[in-house]
Coordinates of N, CA, C and O in Angstrom, one line a residue:
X1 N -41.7 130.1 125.8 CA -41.3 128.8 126.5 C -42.0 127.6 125.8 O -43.2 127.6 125.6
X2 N -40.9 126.4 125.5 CA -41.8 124.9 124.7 C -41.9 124.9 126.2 O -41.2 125.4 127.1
X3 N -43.4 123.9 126.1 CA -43.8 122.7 126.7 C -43.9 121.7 125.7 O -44.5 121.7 124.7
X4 N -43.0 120.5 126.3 CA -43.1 119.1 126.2 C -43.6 118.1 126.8 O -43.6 118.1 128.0
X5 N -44.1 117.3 126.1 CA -45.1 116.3 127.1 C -44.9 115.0 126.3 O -45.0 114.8 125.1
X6 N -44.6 113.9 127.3 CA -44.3 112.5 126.2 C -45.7 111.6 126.6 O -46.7 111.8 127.4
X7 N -45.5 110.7 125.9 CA -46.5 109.3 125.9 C -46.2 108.3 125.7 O -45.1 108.4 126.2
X8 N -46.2 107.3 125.3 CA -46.3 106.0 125.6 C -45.4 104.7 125.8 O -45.0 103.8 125.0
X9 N -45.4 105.0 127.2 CA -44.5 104.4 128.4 C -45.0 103.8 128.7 O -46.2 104.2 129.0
X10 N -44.8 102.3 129.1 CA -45.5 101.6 129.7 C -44.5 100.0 130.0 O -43.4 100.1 129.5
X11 N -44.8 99.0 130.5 CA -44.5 97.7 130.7 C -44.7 96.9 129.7 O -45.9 96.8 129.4
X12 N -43.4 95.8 128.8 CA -43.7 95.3 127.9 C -42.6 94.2 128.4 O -41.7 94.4 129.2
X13 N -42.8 93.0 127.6 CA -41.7 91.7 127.5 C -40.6 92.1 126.8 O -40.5 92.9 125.9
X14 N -39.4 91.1 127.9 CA -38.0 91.2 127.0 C -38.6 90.9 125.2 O -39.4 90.1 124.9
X15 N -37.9 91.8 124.3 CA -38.1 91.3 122.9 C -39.6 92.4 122.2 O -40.1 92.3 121.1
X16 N -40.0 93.2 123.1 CA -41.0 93.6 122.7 C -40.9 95.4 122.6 O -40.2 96.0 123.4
X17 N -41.7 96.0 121.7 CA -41.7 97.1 120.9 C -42.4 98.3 121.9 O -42.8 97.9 123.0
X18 N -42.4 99.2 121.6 CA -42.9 100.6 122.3 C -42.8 101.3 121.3 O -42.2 100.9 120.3
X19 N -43.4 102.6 121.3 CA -43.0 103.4 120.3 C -43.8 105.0 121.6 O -44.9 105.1 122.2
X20 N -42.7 105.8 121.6 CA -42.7 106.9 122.9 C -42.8 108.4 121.6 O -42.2 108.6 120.6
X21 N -44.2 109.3 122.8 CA -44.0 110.5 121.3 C -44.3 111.8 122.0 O -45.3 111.8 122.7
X22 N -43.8 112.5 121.8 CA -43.4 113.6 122.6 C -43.9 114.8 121.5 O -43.4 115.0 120.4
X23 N -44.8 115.6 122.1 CA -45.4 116.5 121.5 C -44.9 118.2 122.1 O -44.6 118.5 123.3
X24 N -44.9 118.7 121.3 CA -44.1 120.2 121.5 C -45.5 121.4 121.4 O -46.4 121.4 120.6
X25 N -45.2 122.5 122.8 CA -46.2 123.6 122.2 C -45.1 124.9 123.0 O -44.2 124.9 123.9
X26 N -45.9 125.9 122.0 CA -46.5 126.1 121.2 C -45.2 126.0 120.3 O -44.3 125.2 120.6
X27 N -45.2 126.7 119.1 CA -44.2 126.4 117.7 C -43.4 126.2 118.3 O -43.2 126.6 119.5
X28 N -42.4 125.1 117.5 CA -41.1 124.7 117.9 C -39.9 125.5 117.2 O -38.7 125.2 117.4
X29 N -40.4 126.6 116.4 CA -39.1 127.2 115.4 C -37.5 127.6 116.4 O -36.3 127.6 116.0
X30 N -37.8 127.8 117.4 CA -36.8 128.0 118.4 C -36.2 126.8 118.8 O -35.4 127.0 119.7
X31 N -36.2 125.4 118.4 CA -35.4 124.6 118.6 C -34.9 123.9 117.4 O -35.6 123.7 116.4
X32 N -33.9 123.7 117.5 CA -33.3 122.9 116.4 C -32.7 121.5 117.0 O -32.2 120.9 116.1
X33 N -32.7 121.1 118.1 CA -31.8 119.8 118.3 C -32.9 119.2 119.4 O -33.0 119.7 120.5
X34 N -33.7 117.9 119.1 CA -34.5 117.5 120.1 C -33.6 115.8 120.0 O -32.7 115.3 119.3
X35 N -34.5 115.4 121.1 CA -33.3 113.7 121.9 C -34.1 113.5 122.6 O -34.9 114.4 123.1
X36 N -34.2 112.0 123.0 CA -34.9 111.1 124.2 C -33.1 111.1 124.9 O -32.0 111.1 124.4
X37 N -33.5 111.0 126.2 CA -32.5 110.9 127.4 C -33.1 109.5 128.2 O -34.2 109.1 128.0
X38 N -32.4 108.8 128.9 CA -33.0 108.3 130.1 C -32.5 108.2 131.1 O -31.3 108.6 131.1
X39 N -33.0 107.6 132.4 CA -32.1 107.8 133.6 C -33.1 106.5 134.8 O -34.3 106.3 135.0
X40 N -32.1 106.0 135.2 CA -32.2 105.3 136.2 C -32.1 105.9 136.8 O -31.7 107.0 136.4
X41 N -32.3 105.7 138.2 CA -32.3 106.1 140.1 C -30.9 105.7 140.0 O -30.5 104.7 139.5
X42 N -30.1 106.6 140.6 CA -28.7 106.6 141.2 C -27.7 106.8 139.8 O -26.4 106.7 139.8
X43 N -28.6 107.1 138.5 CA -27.4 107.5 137.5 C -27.6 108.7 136.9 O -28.7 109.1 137.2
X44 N -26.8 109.6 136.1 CA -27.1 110.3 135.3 C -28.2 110.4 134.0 O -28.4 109.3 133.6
X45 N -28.7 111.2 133.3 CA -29.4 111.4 132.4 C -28.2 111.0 131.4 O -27.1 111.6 131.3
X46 N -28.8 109.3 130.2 CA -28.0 109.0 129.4 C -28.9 109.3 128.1 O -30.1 109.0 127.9
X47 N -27.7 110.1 127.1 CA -28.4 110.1 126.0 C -29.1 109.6 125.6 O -28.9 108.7 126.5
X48 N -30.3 109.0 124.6 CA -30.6 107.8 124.0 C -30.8 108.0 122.6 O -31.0 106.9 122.0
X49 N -30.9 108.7 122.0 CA -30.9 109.1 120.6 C -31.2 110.6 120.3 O -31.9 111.1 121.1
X50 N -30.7 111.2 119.4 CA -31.1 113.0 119.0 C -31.5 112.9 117.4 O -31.6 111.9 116.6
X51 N -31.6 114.6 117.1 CA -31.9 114.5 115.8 C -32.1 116.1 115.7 O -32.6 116.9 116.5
X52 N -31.6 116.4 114.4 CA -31.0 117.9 114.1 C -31.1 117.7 112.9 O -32.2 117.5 112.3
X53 N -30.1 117.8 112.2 CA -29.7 117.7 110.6 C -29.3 116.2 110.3 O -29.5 115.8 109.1
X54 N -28.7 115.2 111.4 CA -28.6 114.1 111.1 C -29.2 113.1 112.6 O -29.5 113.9 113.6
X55 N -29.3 111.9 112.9 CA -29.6 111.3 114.5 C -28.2 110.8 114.5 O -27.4 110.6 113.6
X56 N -28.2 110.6 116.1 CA -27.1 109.9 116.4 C -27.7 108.8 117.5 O -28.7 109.2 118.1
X57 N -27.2 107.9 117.8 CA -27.8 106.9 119.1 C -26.6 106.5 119.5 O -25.5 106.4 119.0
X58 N -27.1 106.5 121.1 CA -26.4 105.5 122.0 C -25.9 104.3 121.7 O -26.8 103.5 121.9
X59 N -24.6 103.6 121.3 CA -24.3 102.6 120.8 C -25.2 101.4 121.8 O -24.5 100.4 121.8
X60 N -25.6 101.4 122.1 CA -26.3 100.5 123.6 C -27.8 100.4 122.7 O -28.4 99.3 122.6
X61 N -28.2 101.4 122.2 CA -29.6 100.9 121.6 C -29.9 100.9 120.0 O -31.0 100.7 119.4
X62 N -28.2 101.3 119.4 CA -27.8 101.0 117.5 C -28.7 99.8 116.9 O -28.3 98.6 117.1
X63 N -29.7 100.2 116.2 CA -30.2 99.3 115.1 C -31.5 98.3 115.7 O -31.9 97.3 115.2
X64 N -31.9 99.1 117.3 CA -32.9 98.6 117.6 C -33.9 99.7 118.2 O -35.0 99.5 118.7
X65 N -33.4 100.8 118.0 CA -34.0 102.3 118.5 C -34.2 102.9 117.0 O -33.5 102.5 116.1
X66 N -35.0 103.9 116.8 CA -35.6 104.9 115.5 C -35.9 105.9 115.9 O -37.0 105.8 116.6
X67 N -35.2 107.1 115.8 CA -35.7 108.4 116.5 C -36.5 109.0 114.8 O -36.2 108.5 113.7
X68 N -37.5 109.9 115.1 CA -38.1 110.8 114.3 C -38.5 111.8 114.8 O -38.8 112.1 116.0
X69 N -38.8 112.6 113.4 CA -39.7 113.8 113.9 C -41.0 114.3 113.0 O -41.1 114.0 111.8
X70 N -41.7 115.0 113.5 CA -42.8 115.4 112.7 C -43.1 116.6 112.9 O -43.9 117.1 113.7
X71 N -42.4 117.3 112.0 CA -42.4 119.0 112.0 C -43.7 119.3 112.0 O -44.2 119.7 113.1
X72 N -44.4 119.2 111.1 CA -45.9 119.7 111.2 C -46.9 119.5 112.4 O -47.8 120.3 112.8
X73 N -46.4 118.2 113.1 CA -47.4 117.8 114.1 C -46.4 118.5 115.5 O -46.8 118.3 116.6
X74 N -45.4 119.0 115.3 CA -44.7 119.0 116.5 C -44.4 117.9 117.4 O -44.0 118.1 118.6
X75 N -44.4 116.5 116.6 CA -43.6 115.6 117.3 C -42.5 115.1 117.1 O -41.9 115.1 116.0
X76 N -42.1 114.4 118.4 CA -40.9 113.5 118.4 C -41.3 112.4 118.6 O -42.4 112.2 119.2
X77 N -40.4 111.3 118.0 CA -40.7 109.9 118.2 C -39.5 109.3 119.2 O -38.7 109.9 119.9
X78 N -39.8 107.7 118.9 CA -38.4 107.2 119.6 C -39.2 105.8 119.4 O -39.9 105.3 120.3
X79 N -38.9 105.2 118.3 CA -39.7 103.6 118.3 C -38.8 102.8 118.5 O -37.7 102.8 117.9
X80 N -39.2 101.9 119.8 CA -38.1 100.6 120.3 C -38.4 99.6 120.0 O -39.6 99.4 120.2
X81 N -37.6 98.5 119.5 CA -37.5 97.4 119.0 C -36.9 96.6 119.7 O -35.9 97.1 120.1
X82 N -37.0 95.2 120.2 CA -36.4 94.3 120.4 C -35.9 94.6 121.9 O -34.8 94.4 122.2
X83 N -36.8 95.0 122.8 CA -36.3 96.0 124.1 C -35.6 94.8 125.3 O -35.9 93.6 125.5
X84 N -35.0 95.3 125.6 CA -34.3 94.4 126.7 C -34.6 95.0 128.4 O -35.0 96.2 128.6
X85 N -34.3 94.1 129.4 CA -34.1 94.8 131.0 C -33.7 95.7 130.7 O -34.3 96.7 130.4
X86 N -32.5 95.7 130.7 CA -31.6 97.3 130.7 C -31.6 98.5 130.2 O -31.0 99.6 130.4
X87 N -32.8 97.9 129.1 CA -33.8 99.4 128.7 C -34.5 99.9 129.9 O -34.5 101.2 130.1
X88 N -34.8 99.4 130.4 CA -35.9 99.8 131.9 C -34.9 101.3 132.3 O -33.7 101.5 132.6
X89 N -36.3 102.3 132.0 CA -35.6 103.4 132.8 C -36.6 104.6 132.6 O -37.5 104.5 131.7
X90 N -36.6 105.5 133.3 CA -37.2 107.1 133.2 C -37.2 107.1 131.4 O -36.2 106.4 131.2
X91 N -37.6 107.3 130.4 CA -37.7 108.5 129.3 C -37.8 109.4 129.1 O -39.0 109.6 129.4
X92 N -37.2 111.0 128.8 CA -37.2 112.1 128.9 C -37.2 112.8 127.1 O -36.2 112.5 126.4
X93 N -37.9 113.3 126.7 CA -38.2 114.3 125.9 C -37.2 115.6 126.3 O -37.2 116.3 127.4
X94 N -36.2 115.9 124.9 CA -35.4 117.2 125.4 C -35.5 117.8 124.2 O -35.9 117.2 123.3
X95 N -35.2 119.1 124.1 CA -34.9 120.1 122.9 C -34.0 121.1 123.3 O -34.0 121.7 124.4
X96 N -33.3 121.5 122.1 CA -32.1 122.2 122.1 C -32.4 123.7 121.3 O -33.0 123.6 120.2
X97 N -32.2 124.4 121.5 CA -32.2 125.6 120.5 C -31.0 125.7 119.7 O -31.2 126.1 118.6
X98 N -29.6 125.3 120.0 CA -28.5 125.1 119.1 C -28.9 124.1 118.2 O -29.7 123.2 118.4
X99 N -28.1 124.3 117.0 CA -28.7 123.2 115.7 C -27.6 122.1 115.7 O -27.7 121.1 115.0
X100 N -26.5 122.4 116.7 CA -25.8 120.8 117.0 C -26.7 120.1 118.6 O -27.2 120.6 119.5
X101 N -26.5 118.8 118.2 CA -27.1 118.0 119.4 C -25.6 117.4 120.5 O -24.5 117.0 120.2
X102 N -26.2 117.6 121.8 CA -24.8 117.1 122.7 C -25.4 115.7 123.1 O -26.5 115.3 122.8
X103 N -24.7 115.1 123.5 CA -25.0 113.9 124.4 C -24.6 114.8 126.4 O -24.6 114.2 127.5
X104 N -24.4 115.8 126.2 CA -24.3 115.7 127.8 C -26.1 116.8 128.2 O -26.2 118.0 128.0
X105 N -26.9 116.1 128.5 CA -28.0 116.6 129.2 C -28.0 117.9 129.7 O -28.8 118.7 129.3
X106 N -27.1 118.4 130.6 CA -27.1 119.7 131.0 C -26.9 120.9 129.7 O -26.2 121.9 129.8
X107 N -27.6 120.3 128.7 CA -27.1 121.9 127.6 C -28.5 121.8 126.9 O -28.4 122.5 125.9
X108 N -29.6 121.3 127.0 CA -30.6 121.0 126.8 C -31.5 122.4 127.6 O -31.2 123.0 128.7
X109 N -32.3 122.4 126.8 CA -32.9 124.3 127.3 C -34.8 123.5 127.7 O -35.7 124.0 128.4
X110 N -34.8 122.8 127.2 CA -36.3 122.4 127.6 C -36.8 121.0 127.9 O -36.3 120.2 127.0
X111 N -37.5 120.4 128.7 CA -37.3 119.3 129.2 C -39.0 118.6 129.5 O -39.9 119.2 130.2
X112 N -39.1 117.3 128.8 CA -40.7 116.7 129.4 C -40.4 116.6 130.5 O -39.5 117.1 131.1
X113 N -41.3 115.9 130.9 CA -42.1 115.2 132.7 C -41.3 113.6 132.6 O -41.3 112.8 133.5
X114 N -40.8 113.4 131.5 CA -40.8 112.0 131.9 C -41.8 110.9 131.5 O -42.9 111.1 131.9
X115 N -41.7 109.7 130.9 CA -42.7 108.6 130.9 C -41.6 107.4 131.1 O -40.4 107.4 130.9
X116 N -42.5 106.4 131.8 CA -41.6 105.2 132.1 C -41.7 104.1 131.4 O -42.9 103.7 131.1
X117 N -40.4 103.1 131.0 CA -41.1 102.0 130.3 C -40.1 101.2 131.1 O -39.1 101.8 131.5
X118 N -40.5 99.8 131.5 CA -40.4 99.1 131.9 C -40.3 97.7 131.1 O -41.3 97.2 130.4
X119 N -39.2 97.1 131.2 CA -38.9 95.5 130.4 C -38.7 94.4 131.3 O -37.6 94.3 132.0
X120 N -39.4 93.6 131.4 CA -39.0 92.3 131.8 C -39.4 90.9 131.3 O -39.0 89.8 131.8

């Protein structure tokens, strides 16, 4: 079984950076498709970026979001840029064992706790 665990969530100004990193145990060789999700109160878990063989993003956060990964350390990244209100939400750490990534959350086999970032 992964455990995932994310970090650094927190409250920042419209226009300002985060950078969120999600660490994997034990080996990750059993996943091939990891993704940050987020979710407001009263919505669905919305993709927000993945990463397999290529990334894909949420057109909502194109060319101001950077997903990575760091095989050796077992992390995931997700550096935000230029963050707006409507970023404000839950962050979620996911990983996939299939080597395609979905945007629908329920196909996701392992799941963080969650960290919060907050923009105003």
């Amino acid at each position: 079984h992964v455990q995932l665990v994310e970090s650094g969530g927190g409250s920042v100004q419209t226009g300002g950076s985060l950078r969120l990193s999600c660490t994997a145990s034990p080996a990750t060789y059993q996943t091939n498709c990891w993704a940050w999700f987020r979710q407001v109160p009263g919505e669905e878990r919305e993709r927000v970026a993945s990463i397999a063989s290529t990334t894909a993003y949420a057109d909502s956060v194109k060319g101001r979001f950077t997903i990575s990964r760091d095989i050796a350390k077992n992390t995931l990244y997700l550096e935000m840029n230029s963050l707006k209100p409507e970023d404000t939400a839950m962050y979620y750490c996911a990983a996939r064992k299939q080597f395609s990534c979905s945007p629908w959350y329920r196909l996701y086999d392992y799941w963080g706790q969650g960290t919060q970032v907050t923009v105003s």
